[in-house]
Every structure is written in structure tokens, then in C-alpha cells.
Short mmCIF file of C-alpha atoms and ligand atoms in Angstrom, two decimals:
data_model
loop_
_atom_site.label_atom_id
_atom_site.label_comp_id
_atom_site.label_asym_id
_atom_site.label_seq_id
_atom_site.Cartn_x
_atom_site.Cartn_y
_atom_site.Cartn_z
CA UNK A 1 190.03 93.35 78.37
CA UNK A 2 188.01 95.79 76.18
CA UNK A 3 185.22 97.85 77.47
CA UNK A 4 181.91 96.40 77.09
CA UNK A 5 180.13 98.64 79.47
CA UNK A 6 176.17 98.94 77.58
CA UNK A 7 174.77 102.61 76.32
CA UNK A 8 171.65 103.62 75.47
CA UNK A 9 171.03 106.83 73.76
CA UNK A 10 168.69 109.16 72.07
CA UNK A 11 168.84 110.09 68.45
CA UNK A 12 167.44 113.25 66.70
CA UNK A 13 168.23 116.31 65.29
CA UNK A 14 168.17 118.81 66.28
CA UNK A 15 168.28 117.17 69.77
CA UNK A 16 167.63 120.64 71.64
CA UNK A 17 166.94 120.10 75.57
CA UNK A 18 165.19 116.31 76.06
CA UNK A 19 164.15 114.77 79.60
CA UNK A 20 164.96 111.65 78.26
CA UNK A 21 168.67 111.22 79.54
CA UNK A 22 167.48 111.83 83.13
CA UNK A 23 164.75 109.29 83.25
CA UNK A 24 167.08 106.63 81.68
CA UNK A 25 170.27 107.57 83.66
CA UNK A 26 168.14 107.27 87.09
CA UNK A 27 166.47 104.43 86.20
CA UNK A 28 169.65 102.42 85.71
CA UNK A 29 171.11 103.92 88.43
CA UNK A 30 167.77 102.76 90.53
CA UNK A 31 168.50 99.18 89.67
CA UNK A 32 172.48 99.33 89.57
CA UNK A 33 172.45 98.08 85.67
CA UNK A 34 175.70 98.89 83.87
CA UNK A 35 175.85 101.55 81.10
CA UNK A 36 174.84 105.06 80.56
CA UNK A 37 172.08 106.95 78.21
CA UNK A 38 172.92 109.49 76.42
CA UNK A 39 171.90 112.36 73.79
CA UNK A 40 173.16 112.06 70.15
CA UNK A 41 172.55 114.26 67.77
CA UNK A 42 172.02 112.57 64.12
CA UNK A 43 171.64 114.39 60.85
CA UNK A 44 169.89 112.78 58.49
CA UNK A 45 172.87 112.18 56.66
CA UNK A 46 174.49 110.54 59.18
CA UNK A 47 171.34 107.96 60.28
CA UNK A 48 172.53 105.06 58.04
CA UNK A 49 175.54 104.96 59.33
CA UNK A 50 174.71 105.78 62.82
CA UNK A 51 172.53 102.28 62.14
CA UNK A 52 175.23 100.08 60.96
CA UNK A 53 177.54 101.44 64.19
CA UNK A 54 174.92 99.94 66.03
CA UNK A 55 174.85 96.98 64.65
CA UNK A 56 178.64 96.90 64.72
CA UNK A 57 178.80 97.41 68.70
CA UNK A 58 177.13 94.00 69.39
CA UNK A 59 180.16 92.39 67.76
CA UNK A 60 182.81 94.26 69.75
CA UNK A 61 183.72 97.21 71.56
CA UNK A 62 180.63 99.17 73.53
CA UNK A 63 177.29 97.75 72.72
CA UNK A 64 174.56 99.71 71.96
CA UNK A 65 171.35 98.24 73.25
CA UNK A 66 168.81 100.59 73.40
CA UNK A 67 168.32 104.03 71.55
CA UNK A 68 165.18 106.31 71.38
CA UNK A 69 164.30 107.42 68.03
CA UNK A 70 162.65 111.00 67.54
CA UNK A 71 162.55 113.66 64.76
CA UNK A 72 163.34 113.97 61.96
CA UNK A 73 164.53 109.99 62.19
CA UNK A 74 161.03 108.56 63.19
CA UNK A 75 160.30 107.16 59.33
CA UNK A 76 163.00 107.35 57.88
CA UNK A 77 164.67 104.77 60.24
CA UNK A 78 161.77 102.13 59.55
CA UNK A 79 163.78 100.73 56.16
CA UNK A 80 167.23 99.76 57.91
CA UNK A 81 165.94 97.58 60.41
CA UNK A 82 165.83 94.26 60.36
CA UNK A 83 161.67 94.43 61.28
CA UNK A 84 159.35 96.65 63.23
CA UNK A 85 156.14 95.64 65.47
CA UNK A 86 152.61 95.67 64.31
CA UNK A 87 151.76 98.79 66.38
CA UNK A 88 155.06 100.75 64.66
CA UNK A 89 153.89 100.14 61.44
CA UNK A 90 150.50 100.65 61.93
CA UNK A 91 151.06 104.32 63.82
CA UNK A 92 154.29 104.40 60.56
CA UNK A 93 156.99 105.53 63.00
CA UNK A 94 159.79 104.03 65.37
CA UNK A 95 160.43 105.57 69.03
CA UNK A 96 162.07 102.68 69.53
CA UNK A 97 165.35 100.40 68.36
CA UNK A 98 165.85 97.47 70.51
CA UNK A 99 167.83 93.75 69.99
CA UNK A 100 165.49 90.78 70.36
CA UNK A 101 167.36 87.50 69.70
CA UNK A 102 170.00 89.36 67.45
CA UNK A 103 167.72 90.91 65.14
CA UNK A 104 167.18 95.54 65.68
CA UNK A 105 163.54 95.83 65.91
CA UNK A 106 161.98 99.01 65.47
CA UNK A 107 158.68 99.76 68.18
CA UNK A 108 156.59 102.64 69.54
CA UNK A 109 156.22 103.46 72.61
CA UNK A 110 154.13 106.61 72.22
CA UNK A 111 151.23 104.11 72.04
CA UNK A 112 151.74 102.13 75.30
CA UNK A 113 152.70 105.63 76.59
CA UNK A 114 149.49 107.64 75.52
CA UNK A 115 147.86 104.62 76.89
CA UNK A 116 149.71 104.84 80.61
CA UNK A 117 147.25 107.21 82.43
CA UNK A 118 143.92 104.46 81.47
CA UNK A 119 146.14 101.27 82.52
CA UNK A 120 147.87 102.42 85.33
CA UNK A 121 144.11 103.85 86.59
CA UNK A 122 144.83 107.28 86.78
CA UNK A 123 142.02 107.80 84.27
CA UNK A 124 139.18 105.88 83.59
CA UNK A 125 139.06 104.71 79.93
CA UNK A 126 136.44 106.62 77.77
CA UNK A 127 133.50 105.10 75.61
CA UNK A 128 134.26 108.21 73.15
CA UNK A 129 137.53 109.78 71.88
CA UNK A 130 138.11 113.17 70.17
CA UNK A 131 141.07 113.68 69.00
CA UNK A 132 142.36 117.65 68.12
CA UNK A 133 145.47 117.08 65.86
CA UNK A 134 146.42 114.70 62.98
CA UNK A 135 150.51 114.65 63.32
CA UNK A 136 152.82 112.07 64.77
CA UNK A 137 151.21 112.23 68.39
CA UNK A 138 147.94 112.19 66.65
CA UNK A 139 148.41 108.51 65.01
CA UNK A 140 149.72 107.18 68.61
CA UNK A 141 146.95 108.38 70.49
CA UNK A 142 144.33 107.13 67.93
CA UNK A 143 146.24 103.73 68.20
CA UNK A 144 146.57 103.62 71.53
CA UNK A 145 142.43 104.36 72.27
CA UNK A 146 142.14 101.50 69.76
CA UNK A 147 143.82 99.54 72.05
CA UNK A 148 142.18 100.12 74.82
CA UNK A 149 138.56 99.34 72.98
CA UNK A 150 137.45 103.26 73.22
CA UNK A 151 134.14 102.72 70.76
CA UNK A 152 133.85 106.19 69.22
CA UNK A 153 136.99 107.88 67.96
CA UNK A 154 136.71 110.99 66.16
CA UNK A 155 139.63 113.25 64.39
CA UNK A 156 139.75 116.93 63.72
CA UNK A 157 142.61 119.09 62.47
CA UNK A 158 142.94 122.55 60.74
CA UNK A 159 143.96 120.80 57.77
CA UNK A 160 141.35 118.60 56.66
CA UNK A 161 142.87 115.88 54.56
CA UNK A 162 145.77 115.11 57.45
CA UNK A 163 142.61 113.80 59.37
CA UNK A 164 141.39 112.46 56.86
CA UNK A 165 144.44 110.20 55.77
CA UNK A 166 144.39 108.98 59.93
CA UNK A 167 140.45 108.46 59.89
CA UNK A 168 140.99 106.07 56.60
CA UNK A 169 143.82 103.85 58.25
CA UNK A 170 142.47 103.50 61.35
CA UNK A 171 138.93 103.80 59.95
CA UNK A 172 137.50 106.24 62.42
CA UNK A 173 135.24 109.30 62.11
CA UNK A 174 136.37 112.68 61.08
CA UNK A 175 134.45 116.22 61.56
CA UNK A 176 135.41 119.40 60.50
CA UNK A 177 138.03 121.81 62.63
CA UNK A 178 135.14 124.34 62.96
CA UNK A 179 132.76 121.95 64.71
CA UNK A 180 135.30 119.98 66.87
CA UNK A 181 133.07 121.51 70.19
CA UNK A 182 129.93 119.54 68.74
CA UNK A 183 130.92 116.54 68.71
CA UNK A 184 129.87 114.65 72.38
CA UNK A 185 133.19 113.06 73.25
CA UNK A 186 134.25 111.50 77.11
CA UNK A 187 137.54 112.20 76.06
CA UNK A 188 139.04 115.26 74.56
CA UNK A 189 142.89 115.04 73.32
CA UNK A 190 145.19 117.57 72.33
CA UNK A 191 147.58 116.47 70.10
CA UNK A 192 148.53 119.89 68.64
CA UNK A 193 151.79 121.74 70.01
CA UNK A 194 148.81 124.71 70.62
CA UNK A 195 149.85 125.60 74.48
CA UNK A 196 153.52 124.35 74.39
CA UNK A 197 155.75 127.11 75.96
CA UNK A 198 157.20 129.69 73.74
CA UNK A 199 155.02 131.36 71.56
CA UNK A 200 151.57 128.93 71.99
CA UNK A 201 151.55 128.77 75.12
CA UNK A 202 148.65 131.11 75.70
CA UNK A 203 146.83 129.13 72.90
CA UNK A 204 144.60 126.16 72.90
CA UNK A 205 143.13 123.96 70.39
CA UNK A 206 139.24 124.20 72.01
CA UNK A 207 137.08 126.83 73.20
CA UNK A 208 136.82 127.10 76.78
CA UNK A 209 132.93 127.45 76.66
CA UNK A 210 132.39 124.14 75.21
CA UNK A 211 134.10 122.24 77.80
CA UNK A 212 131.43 119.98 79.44
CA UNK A 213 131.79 118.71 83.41
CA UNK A 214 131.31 115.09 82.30
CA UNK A 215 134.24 115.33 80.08
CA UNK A 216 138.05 114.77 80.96
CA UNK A 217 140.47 116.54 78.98
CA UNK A 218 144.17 115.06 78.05
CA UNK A 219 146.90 117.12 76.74
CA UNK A 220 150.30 115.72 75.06
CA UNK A 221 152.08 118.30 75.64
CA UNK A 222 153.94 118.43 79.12
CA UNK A 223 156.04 121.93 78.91
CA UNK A 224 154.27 123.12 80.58
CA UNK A 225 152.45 120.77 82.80
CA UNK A 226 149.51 122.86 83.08
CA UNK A 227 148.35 124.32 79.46
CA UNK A 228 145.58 126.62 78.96
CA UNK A 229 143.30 123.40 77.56
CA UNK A 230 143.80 121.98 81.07
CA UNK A 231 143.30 124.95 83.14
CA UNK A 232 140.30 125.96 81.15
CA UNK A 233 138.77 122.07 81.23
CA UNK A 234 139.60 121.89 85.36
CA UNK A 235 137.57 125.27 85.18
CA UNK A 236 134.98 123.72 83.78
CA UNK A 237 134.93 120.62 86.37
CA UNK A 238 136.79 118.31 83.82
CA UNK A 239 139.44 115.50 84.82
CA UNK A 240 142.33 115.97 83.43
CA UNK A 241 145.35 114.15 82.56
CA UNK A 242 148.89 115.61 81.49
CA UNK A 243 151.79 114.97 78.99
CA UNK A 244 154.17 113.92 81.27
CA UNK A 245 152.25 110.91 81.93
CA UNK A 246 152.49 109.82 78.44
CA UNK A 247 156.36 111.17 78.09
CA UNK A 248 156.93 108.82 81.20
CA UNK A 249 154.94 105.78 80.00
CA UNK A 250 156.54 106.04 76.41
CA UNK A 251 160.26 106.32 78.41
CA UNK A 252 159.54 103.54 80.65
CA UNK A 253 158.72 100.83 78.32
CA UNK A 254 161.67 101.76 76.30
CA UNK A 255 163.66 100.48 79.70
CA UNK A 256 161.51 97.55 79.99
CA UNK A 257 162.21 96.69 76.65
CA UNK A 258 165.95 96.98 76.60
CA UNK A 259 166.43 95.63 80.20
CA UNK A 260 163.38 93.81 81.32
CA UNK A 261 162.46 96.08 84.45
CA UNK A 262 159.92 97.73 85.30
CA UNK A 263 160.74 101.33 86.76
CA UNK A 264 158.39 103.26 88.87
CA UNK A 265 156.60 105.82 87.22
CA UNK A 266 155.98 107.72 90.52
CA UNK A 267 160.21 108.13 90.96
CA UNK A 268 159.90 109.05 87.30
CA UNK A 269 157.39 112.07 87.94
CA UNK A 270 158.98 113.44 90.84
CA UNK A 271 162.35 113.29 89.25
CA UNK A 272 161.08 115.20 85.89
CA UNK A 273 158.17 117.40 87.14
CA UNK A 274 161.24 119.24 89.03
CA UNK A 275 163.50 119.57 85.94
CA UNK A 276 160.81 120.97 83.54
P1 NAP B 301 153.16 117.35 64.31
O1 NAP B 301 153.40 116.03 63.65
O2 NAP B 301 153.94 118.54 63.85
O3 NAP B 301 151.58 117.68 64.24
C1 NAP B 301 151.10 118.87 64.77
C2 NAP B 301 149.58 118.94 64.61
O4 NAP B 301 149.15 120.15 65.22
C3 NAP B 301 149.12 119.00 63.16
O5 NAP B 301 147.92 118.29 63.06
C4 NAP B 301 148.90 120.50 62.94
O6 NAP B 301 147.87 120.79 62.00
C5 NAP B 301 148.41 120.92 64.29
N1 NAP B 301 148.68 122.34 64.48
C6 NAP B 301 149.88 122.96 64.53
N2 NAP B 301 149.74 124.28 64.71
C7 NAP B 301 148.39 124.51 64.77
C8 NAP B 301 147.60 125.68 64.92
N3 NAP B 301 148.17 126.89 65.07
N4 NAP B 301 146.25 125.54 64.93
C9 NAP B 301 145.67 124.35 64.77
N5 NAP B 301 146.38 123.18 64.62
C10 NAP B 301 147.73 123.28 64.62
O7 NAP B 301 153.46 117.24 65.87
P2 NAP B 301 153.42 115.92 66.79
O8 NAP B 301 154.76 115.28 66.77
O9 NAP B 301 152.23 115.12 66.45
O10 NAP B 301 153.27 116.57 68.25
C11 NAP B 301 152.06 117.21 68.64
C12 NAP B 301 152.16 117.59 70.11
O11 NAP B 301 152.26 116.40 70.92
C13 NAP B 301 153.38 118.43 70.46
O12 NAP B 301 152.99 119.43 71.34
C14 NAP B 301 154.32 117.49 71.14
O13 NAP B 301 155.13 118.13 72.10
C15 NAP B 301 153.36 116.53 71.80
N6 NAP B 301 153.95 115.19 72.02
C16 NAP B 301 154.02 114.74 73.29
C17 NAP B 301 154.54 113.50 73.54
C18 NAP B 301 154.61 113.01 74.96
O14 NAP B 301 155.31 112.03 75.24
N7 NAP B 301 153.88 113.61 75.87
C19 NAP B 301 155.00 112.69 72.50
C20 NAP B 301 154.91 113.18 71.19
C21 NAP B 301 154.40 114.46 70.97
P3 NAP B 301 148.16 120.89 60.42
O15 NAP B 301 148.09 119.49 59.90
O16 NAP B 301 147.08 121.76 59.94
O17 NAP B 301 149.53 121.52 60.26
#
């Protein structure tokens, strides 16, 4: 009999150290599901055919049914799929590859993840968004406030046009880098890698004198959990709301997707708050 034990896996390059093979691992584990999840690292050369292997392991041998998608494969991926979702093509990037009825669909989850901390009501949703950072992260986040009916959505970035291109497709405001702290938002995001450990992690992307008590303050990035932004905007009597929330809501609806359950994102926190 061959082996037709499922894997799931993530694909990038350069891979580097990702959290992602932990949360998968222990959430199949959690509900005794076949298979294992693991890291593989993709040139870009190699993506095409890494696709049609894929496709390939349905047929026979080990099927692949799940893989997360992350740089420098996050567009590129997009044109050898058989479709992607609304919200993927909308943000223009894949997180996501997952079978549905026989066809690879491409999806992102950085939207439903972004959007965790406001449905789960860990955070209240905002009448007002500003968003500090027009990248990748950037587009999910503005999608994902969309989603949720924020009003007011606002985009700044040190390069001007980058928010500019995101304000025109999603047709929200812009303002200009240097007067990001003027603008009244609920909700301030950081969606720049400004804090991330190694050499920004004393930086952040707002001054800590504009910080307003009324205002909660979200960062993207999770490593570490407690950036500068957030220490300064708890200082200031913000909320605040951290990146492993969104890492955690973008990993488990990948699961749901690719095996229909629903893992617990308090077992997911505990497990990766005490590997990072
Ligand atoms: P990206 O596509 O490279 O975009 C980075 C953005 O940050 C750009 O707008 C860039 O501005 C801005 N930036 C970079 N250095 C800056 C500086 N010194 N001063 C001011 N702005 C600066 O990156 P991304 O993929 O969107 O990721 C952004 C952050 O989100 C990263 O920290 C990443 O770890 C985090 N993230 C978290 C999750 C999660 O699940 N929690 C998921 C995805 C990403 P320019 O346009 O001027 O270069």
C-alpha cells in the first residue's frame, strides 16, 4: 500500500526561523489528524515546479493539502493557480494554497488574521483607522478594517506614492509621513518592520508624545511581543493589541481551511509566546 499520509508545509525563501511549523504540528497533533507541516524552502526558480508537485501529490503518492505561502512567493504564485478569493486579489497576494473540490485556490489569511483581535473581542473595533506602513501587511490590514466597517481609514508611509497606490485601490485617505500624529485616529497600526528585533528594535514608527489615552495602538510585528510603539502607547494609557494575535489568527484559518477545525487560539498563544 503506498503512503498517503497528508503534509502541509510552508514555502519561502529564504525560510529563516518561522513559528509556523509549531502551530500547525500541535494543532494536528491536538485533534489526532494525520500528516505533518513542514518548512520548505523555494527559490523562485523552483516555485513552478514546486506547484505542479503539488498538484501531482493528489493523484498519488503523499498529498499535499495545505501550504503557507510567504516571501518572495506571495505574487508571484497568484498566476499558477487554478483561482484565488476576492480578498487575495483585492490585498494582490496569496498566504494561502488550499484544494476546494479539486481545484488549488489561492487565499489570505493575513486579512481574517489582522482582523482576529476585533472578532474574537479582544479589541473593540474602531470608528477610525491609521495605518503607518504601505507594504504587504499594510494592504491586509487596510482590507481587513474594511471588513470590519471601520469608517475612516487613513494611510501614511515614508514613501509617499506606496500610500498612495493603497489609498487609490481601496479608496481611502492618505496624509503625509510628517503629519501622521495629526491625524485623530481610534486606531493606530504599525505595519512597518520599525521595532522588529535586530537592528529596529529600539525604533518606532510614531512619536511617543502624540499618543492619546483614548487611542489603542496595534503593532504587526510580534518579535518582540512588546515593541517600543506598544510600550510607549501603554505609557500613554492606550490599549494595545500585539502581532502574535494576528500571526495566530492568519495560522489558524489556514488549518480551518485545509481541515475544517477550529483550533484554539489560547493553546496557540501559550505554545508560541514561549518559543519567541
Ligand atoms: P514590506 O512590504 O517590506 O513593507 C514595509 C513598510 O515599512 C514599507 O511601507 C516601508 O516604507 C516601511 N518602512 C521600512 N523601513 C522604514 C523606516 N526606517 N522608516 C519608515 N518606514 C519604513 O513589509 P511587510 O511584509 O508589509 O511587513 C511589515 C511588518 O509587518 C513587518 O514587521 C512584519 O514582520 C509584520 N508582519 C506581521 C504579520 C503577522 O502575522 N503579525 C504578517 C505580515 C507582516 P517604504 O515604502 O518607504 O520603504
Amino acid at each position: 500500500m503506498p503512503d498517503r499520509t497528508p503534509r502541509y508545509g510552508i514555502i519561502g525563501h529564504p525560510l529563516g526561523h518561522t513559528m509556523s511549523p509549531p502551530l500547525h504540528n500541535s494543532a494536528l497533533a491536538h485533534f489526532g489528524l494525520p500528516g505533518s507541516y513542514q518548512a520548505w524552502p523555494i527559490p523562485p526558480e523552483a516555485l513552478a515546479d514546486f506547484v505542479a508537485s503539488m498538484r501531482r501529490s493528489v493523484e498519488g503518492g503523499r498529498p499535499i493539502l495545505g501550504v503557507s505561502v510567504t516571501i518572495p512567493h506571495k505574487q508571484a504564485v497568484m498566476e499558477m493557480l487554478d483561482s484565488v478569493t476576492g480578498r487575495a486579489g483585492a490585498i494582490g497576494a496569496v498566504n494561502t494554497l488550499y484544494w476546494d473540490d479539486g481545484r488549488l485556490v489561492g487565499e489570505n489569511t493575513d486579512c481574517a488574521g489582522f482582523c482576529d483581535p476585533f472578532r474574537s473581542g479582544v479589541a473593540e473595533i474602531p470608528r477610525s483607522a491609521l495605518i503607518l506602513g504601505a507594504g504587504g501587511a499594510s494592504r491586509a490590514a487596510v482590507a481587513g478594517l474594511r471588513e470590519l466597517g471601520v469608517q475612516s481609514i487613513c494611510i501614511t508611509n515614508r514613501t509617499a506614492e506606496r500610500a498612495g497606490e493603497i489609498a487609490r485601490d481601496f479608496s481611502i485617505d492618505v496624509v503625509a509621513w510628517d503629519e501622521r500624529a495629526d491625524v485623530d485616529a481610534e486606531l493606530l497600526v504599525n505595519a512597518t518592520p520599525l521595532g522588529m528585533s535586530g537592528e529596529s528594535v529600539q525604533a518606532s514608527p510614531y512619536p511617543a508624545e502624540a499618543f492619546r489615552p483614548w487611542q489603542s495602538a496595534y503593532d504587526l510585528i510580534y518579535n518582540p511581543l512588546r515593541t517600543r510603539f506598544l510600550r510607549e502607547a501603554g505609557q500613554a494609557g492606550c490599549g494595545v493589541i500585539d502581532g502574535l494575535s494576528m500571526f495566530i489568527g492568519q495560522g489558524l484559518e489556514q488549518f480551518r481551511l485545509w481541515t475544517g477545525k477550529e483550533y484554539s487560539r489560547e493553546s496557540a498563544r501559550s505554545l508560541l509566546a514561549g518559543l519567541l
